[in-house]
Amino acid sequence: MSASDRDRVLAAAAVSRETAAALDLYVAQLARWQTVKNLVGPSTLPEVWTRHIADSLQLLDAAPGATRWLDLGSGAGIPGLILAIAGREARPQMQVDLVESNARKGAFLQETARLTGASARIHVSRIESVIGRFTGVEVVCARALAPLPQLLAWTAPLLKSGTIGLFPKGREAQSELTAARETWTFEADVIPSRTDSSAGIVRISSLSGQLP
Ligand SMILES: C[S@@+](CC[C@H](N)C(=O)[O-])C[C@H]1O[C@@H](n2cnc3c(N)ncnc32)[C@H](O)[C@@H]1O
């Protein structure tokens, strides 16, 4: 891990010392669990501040003021737990639900949420089993989980009720949008990623129905 990456990311996020300490704790937990549980791609760990933390934090600006978040397929808490740790400083009502089916990742999320004091609720479950339980969600997000048509199939009831979808994507963003439009009607824009010039955040709103 590069100390300068850390300092740059924290300065850009303009977080307090308390939030910085909680993010440091998250990074320490990730490094500790990674040695035995392999939570993230090993090659990404040295770049954790840019590849995971900054990549997650940029979602906050894609949904200004939103405080009720749902993160699907959270893995090691990316982006959901990072948003729960850092988002509450500017948004005291911040509450993030995280859905992750893998038990060892779920255990990491439970322990790290507790240690960091994050306002996160962890659901160690399959998305299909729990997605119908969530109400009042302002933003649903998912990184590196599934192609856009599958994400929309899972989240359609929320997106039809006014929830915004934020889905970080790589070069495949446009082709996945085209594929999704074969089935769904929605408004979308692609916000350029601040951490990867070839990537973007697909923002979906106003999903209005499944075409016949
Ligand atoms: C490639 S990882 C991405 C993790 C994290 N979002 C990230 O960007 O690093 C996908 C995660 O989704 C979880 N997952 C896949 N299908 C799922 C499902 N149907 N329900 C819940 N979790 C699922 C996997 O266990 C895995 O941790």
Short mmCIF file of C-alpha atoms and ligand atoms in Angstrom, two decimals:
data_model
loop_
_atom_site.label_atom_id
_atom_site.label_comp_id
_atom_site.label_asym_id
_atom_site.label_seq_id
_atom_site.Cartn_x
_atom_site.Cartn_y
_atom_site.Cartn_z
CA MET A 1 0.00 0.00 0.00
CA SER A 2 1.25 3.45 -0.85
CA ALA A 3 1.04 6.08 1.90
CA SER A 4 0.75 8.80 -0.72
CA ASP A 5 -2.24 7.06 -2.31
CA ARG A 6 -3.88 7.00 1.11
CA ASP A 7 -3.18 10.67 1.76
CA ARG A 8 -4.38 11.72 -1.69
CA VAL A 9 -7.61 9.74 -1.42
CA LEU A 10 -8.35 11.03 2.08
CA ALA A 11 -7.59 14.62 1.06
CA ALA A 12 -9.88 14.37 -1.97
CA ALA A 13 -12.65 12.93 0.19
CA ALA A 14 -12.09 15.68 2.79
CA VAL A 15 -12.94 13.36 5.68
CA SER A 16 -12.31 13.92 9.38
CA ARG A 17 -9.54 12.22 11.37
CA GLU A 18 -12.16 9.85 12.82
CA THR A 19 -13.37 8.75 9.40
CA ALA A 20 -9.78 8.41 8.17
CA ALA A 21 -9.04 6.20 11.18
CA ALA A 22 -12.08 4.04 10.43
CA LEU A 23 -10.96 3.65 6.80
CA ASP A 24 -7.44 2.76 8.02
CA LEU A 25 -9.05 0.11 10.21
CA TYR A 26 -10.98 -1.24 7.23
CA VAL A 27 -7.74 -1.49 5.23
CA ALA A 28 -5.96 -3.21 8.13
CA GLN A 29 -8.81 -5.69 8.48
CA LEU A 30 -8.74 -6.41 4.76
CA ALA A 31 -5.00 -7.05 4.85
CA ARG A 32 -5.34 -9.28 7.92
CA TRP A 33 -8.21 -11.38 6.56
CA GLN A 34 -6.72 -11.49 3.08
CA THR A 35 -3.81 -13.63 4.27
CA VAL A 36 -6.16 -16.49 5.14
CA LYS A 37 -9.46 -15.79 3.39
CA ASN A 38 -8.52 -14.24 0.03
CA LEU A 39 -11.28 -11.63 0.00
CA VAL A 40 -10.15 -9.52 -2.96
CA GLY A 41 -7.91 -10.09 -5.96
CA PRO A 42 -4.41 -10.27 -4.40
CA SER A 43 -2.94 -7.96 -7.05
CA THR A 44 -5.39 -5.20 -6.06
CA LEU A 45 -4.39 -5.03 -2.40
CA PRO A 46 -1.29 -2.81 -2.86
CA GLU A 47 -3.59 -0.33 -4.61
CA VAL A 48 -6.43 -0.64 -2.12
CA TRP A 49 -6.82 3.12 -1.67
CA THR A 50 -7.39 3.80 -5.36
CA ARG A 51 -8.80 0.50 -6.65
CA HIS A 52 -11.26 -0.02 -3.81
CA ILE A 53 -11.66 2.99 -1.51
CA ALA A 54 -11.62 5.89 -3.98
CA ASP A 55 -13.51 3.74 -6.47
CA SER A 56 -16.25 3.28 -3.87
CA LEU A 57 -16.31 6.84 -2.50
CA GLN A 58 -16.99 8.36 -5.91
CA LEU A 59 -20.47 6.82 -5.80
CA LEU A 60 -21.47 9.33 -3.11
CA ASP A 61 -21.28 12.18 -5.63
CA ALA A 62 -23.40 10.20 -8.09
CA ALA A 63 -26.30 10.29 -5.63
CA PRO A 64 -26.05 13.58 -3.68
CA GLY A 65 -27.71 13.46 -0.29
CA ALA A 66 -28.91 9.84 -0.53
CA THR A 67 -28.73 8.04 2.80
CA ARG A 68 -30.51 4.69 2.28
CA TRP A 69 -28.23 2.42 0.26
CA LEU A 70 -28.35 -1.24 -0.71
CA ASP A 71 -25.18 -2.95 -1.98
CA LEU A 72 -25.57 -6.32 -3.69
CA GLY A 73 -22.76 -8.89 -3.87
CA SER A 74 -20.63 -6.80 -1.52
CA GLY A 75 -17.70 -9.21 -1.28
CA ALA A 76 -15.25 -7.47 1.05
CA GLY A 77 -17.62 -4.52 1.44
CA ILE A 78 -16.92 -2.84 -1.86
CA PRO A 79 -18.51 -0.40 -2.25
CA GLY A 80 -21.13 -0.83 0.52
CA LEU A 81 -19.06 -1.01 3.68
CA ILE A 82 -16.70 1.72 2.54
CA LEU A 83 -19.71 3.96 1.86
CA ALA A 84 -21.16 3.12 5.27
CA ILE A 85 -17.88 4.05 6.97
CA ALA A 86 -17.23 7.28 5.09
CA GLY A 87 -20.68 8.47 4.11
CA ARG A 88 -22.09 9.10 7.56
CA GLU A 89 -19.82 12.08 8.22
CA ALA A 90 -21.58 14.25 5.64
CA ARG A 91 -24.83 12.27 5.83
CA PRO A 92 -25.55 11.38 9.47
CA GLN A 93 -28.58 9.26 8.51
CA MET A 94 -26.45 7.06 6.26
CA GLN A 95 -27.56 3.41 6.42
CA VAL A 96 -26.26 0.72 4.09
CA ASP A 97 -27.64 -2.80 3.70
CA LEU A 98 -25.13 -5.26 2.28
CA VAL A 99 -26.09 -8.58 0.70
CA GLU A 100 -23.36 -11.20 0.33
CA SER A 101 -23.94 -14.94 0.03
CA ASN A 102 -20.44 -16.13 0.87
CA ALA A 103 -20.17 -17.01 4.57
CA ARG A 104 -16.51 -16.11 5.08
CA LYS A 105 -17.00 -12.74 3.39
CA GLY A 106 -20.12 -12.28 5.50
CA ALA A 107 -18.07 -12.93 8.65
CA PHE A 108 -15.50 -10.35 7.53
CA LEU A 109 -18.26 -7.82 6.89
CA GLN A 110 -19.89 -8.42 10.29
CA GLU A 111 -16.63 -8.06 12.20
CA THR A 112 -15.38 -5.06 10.24
CA ALA A 113 -18.70 -3.23 10.43
CA ARG A 114 -18.65 -3.70 14.20
CA LEU A 115 -15.02 -2.58 14.61
CA THR A 116 -15.42 0.50 12.43
CA GLY A 117 -18.80 1.46 13.85
CA ALA A 118 -20.21 1.59 10.33
CA SER A 119 -23.95 2.04 10.00
CA ALA A 120 -24.24 -1.15 7.97
CA ARG A 121 -26.54 -4.15 8.15
CA ILE A 122 -25.10 -7.36 6.79
CA HIS A 123 -27.31 -9.97 5.13
CA VAL A 124 -25.45 -13.21 4.52
CA SER A 125 -27.93 -14.43 1.95
CA ARG A 126 -28.53 -14.84 -1.72
CA ILE A 127 -29.90 -11.74 -3.44
CA GLU A 128 -32.82 -13.71 -4.85
CA SER A 129 -33.93 -14.64 -1.32
CA VAL A 130 -33.87 -11.18 0.25
CA ILE A 131 -34.26 -8.54 -2.44
CA GLY A 132 -38.01 -8.33 -1.90
CA ARG A 133 -37.55 -7.29 1.73
CA PHE A 134 -35.96 -3.90 1.10
CA THR A 135 -38.13 -0.80 1.05
CA GLY A 136 -37.30 2.88 1.08
CA VAL A 137 -34.01 2.29 -0.71
CA GLU A 138 -32.71 5.45 -2.39
CA VAL A 139 -29.74 3.85 -4.13
CA VAL A 140 -29.00 0.25 -5.07
CA CYS A 141 -25.44 -0.46 -6.16
CA ALA A 142 -23.35 -3.44 -7.19
CA ARG A 143 -19.76 -3.66 -8.42
CA ALA A 144 -18.37 -6.64 -10.36
CA LEU A 145 -21.43 -8.74 -9.65
CA ALA A 146 -23.27 -9.46 -12.91
CA PRO A 147 -24.06 -8.03 -16.36
CA LEU A 148 -26.53 -5.14 -16.40
CA PRO A 149 -29.54 -7.20 -17.65
CA GLN A 150 -29.19 -9.48 -14.62
CA LEU A 151 -28.73 -6.53 -12.25
CA LEU A 152 -31.93 -4.95 -13.60
CA ALA A 153 -33.83 -8.23 -13.29
CA TRP A 154 -32.87 -8.42 -9.60
CA THR A 155 -33.54 -4.76 -8.82
CA ALA A 156 -36.50 -3.94 -11.08
CA PRO A 157 -39.08 -3.69 -8.26
CA LEU A 158 -36.87 -1.10 -6.54
CA LEU A 159 -35.98 0.79 -9.71
CA LYS A 160 -39.65 0.97 -10.65
CA SER A 161 -40.36 2.58 -7.26
CA GLY A 162 -37.92 5.46 -7.61
CA THR A 163 -34.67 3.86 -6.42
CA ILE A 164 -31.59 4.87 -8.43
CA GLY A 165 -29.18 2.18 -9.63
CA LEU A 166 -25.42 2.82 -9.59
CA PHE A 167 -23.42 0.11 -11.30
CA PRO A 168 -19.66 0.60 -11.83
CA LYS A 169 -18.68 -0.94 -15.15
CA GLY A 170 -15.59 -1.20 -17.32
CA ARG A 171 -15.42 -1.01 -21.10
CA GLU A 172 -18.54 -3.17 -21.31
CA ALA A 173 -20.87 -0.38 -20.10
CA GLN A 174 -22.31 0.55 -23.51
CA SER A 175 -22.77 -3.02 -24.75
CA GLU A 176 -24.51 -3.97 -21.50
CA LEU A 177 -26.79 -0.93 -21.78
CA THR A 178 -27.70 -1.99 -25.31
CA ALA A 179 -28.43 -5.54 -24.13
CA ALA A 180 -30.52 -4.27 -21.21
CA ARG A 181 -32.63 -2.06 -23.52
CA GLU A 182 -33.78 -5.19 -25.36
CA THR A 183 -35.79 -6.05 -22.25
CA TRP A 184 -36.18 -2.92 -20.15
CA THR A 185 -37.17 0.72 -20.56
CA PHE A 186 -35.17 3.15 -18.42
CA GLU A 187 -33.16 6.36 -18.29
CA ALA A 188 -29.40 5.99 -18.04
CA ASP A 189 -26.19 7.94 -18.06
CA VAL A 190 -22.60 6.82 -17.69
CA ILE A 191 -20.53 8.86 -15.26
CA PRO A 192 -16.81 8.70 -16.11
CA SER A 193 -14.84 6.92 -13.39
CA ARG A 194 -12.31 9.03 -11.50
CA THR A 195 -10.15 5.99 -10.84
CA ASP A 196 -10.07 4.30 -14.25
CA SER A 197 -10.28 6.22 -17.52
CA SER A 198 -11.71 3.19 -19.32
CA ALA A 199 -14.52 2.71 -16.77
CA GLY A 200 -17.76 4.43 -15.84
CA ILE A 201 -20.63 4.28 -13.40
CA VAL A 202 -23.89 3.37 -15.07
CA ARG A 203 -26.65 5.33 -13.37
CA ILE A 204 -30.15 3.99 -13.97
CA SER A 205 -33.39 5.71 -13.09
CA SER A 206 -37.05 5.64 -14.08
CA LEU A 207 -37.26 1.98 -14.94
CA SER A 208 -40.77 1.94 -16.25
CA GLY A 209 -41.54 -1.60 -17.19
CA GLN A 210 -40.53 -4.73 -18.93
CA LEU A 211 -41.15 -4.75 -22.66
CA PRO A 212 -43.25 -7.63 -23.99
C1 LIG B 1 -16.66 -10.53 -8.03
S1 LIG B 1 -17.23 -10.34 -6.40
C2 LIG B 1 -17.33 -8.57 -6.26
C3 LIG B 1 -17.31 -8.14 -4.82
C4 LIG B 1 -17.32 -6.64 -4.61
N1 LIG B 1 -18.59 -6.06 -5.00
C5 LIG B 1 -16.17 -5.96 -5.31
O1 LIG B 1 -16.40 -5.15 -6.21
O2 LIG B 1 -15.02 -6.25 -4.96
C6 LIG B 1 -18.95 -10.80 -6.45
C7 LIG B 1 -19.52 -11.11 -5.08
O3 LIG B 1 -20.91 -11.31 -5.20
C8 LIG B 1 -21.28 -12.42 -4.42
N2 LIG B 1 -22.46 -13.00 -5.06
C9 LIG B 1 -22.55 -13.55 -6.29
N3 LIG B 1 -23.81 -13.94 -6.56
C10 LIG B 1 -24.55 -13.64 -5.45
C11 LIG B 1 -25.93 -13.80 -5.11
N4 LIG B 1 -26.79 -14.35 -5.97
N5 LIG B 1 -26.34 -13.36 -3.91
C12 LIG B 1 -25.46 -12.78 -3.03
N6 LIG B 1 -24.14 -12.61 -3.30
C13 LIG B 1 -23.69 -13.03 -4.50
C14 LIG B 1 -20.06 -13.35 -4.43
O4 LIG B 1 -20.00 -14.19 -3.29
C15 LIG B 1 -18.92 -12.35 -4.45
O5 LIG B 1 -18.48 -12.03 -3.15
#
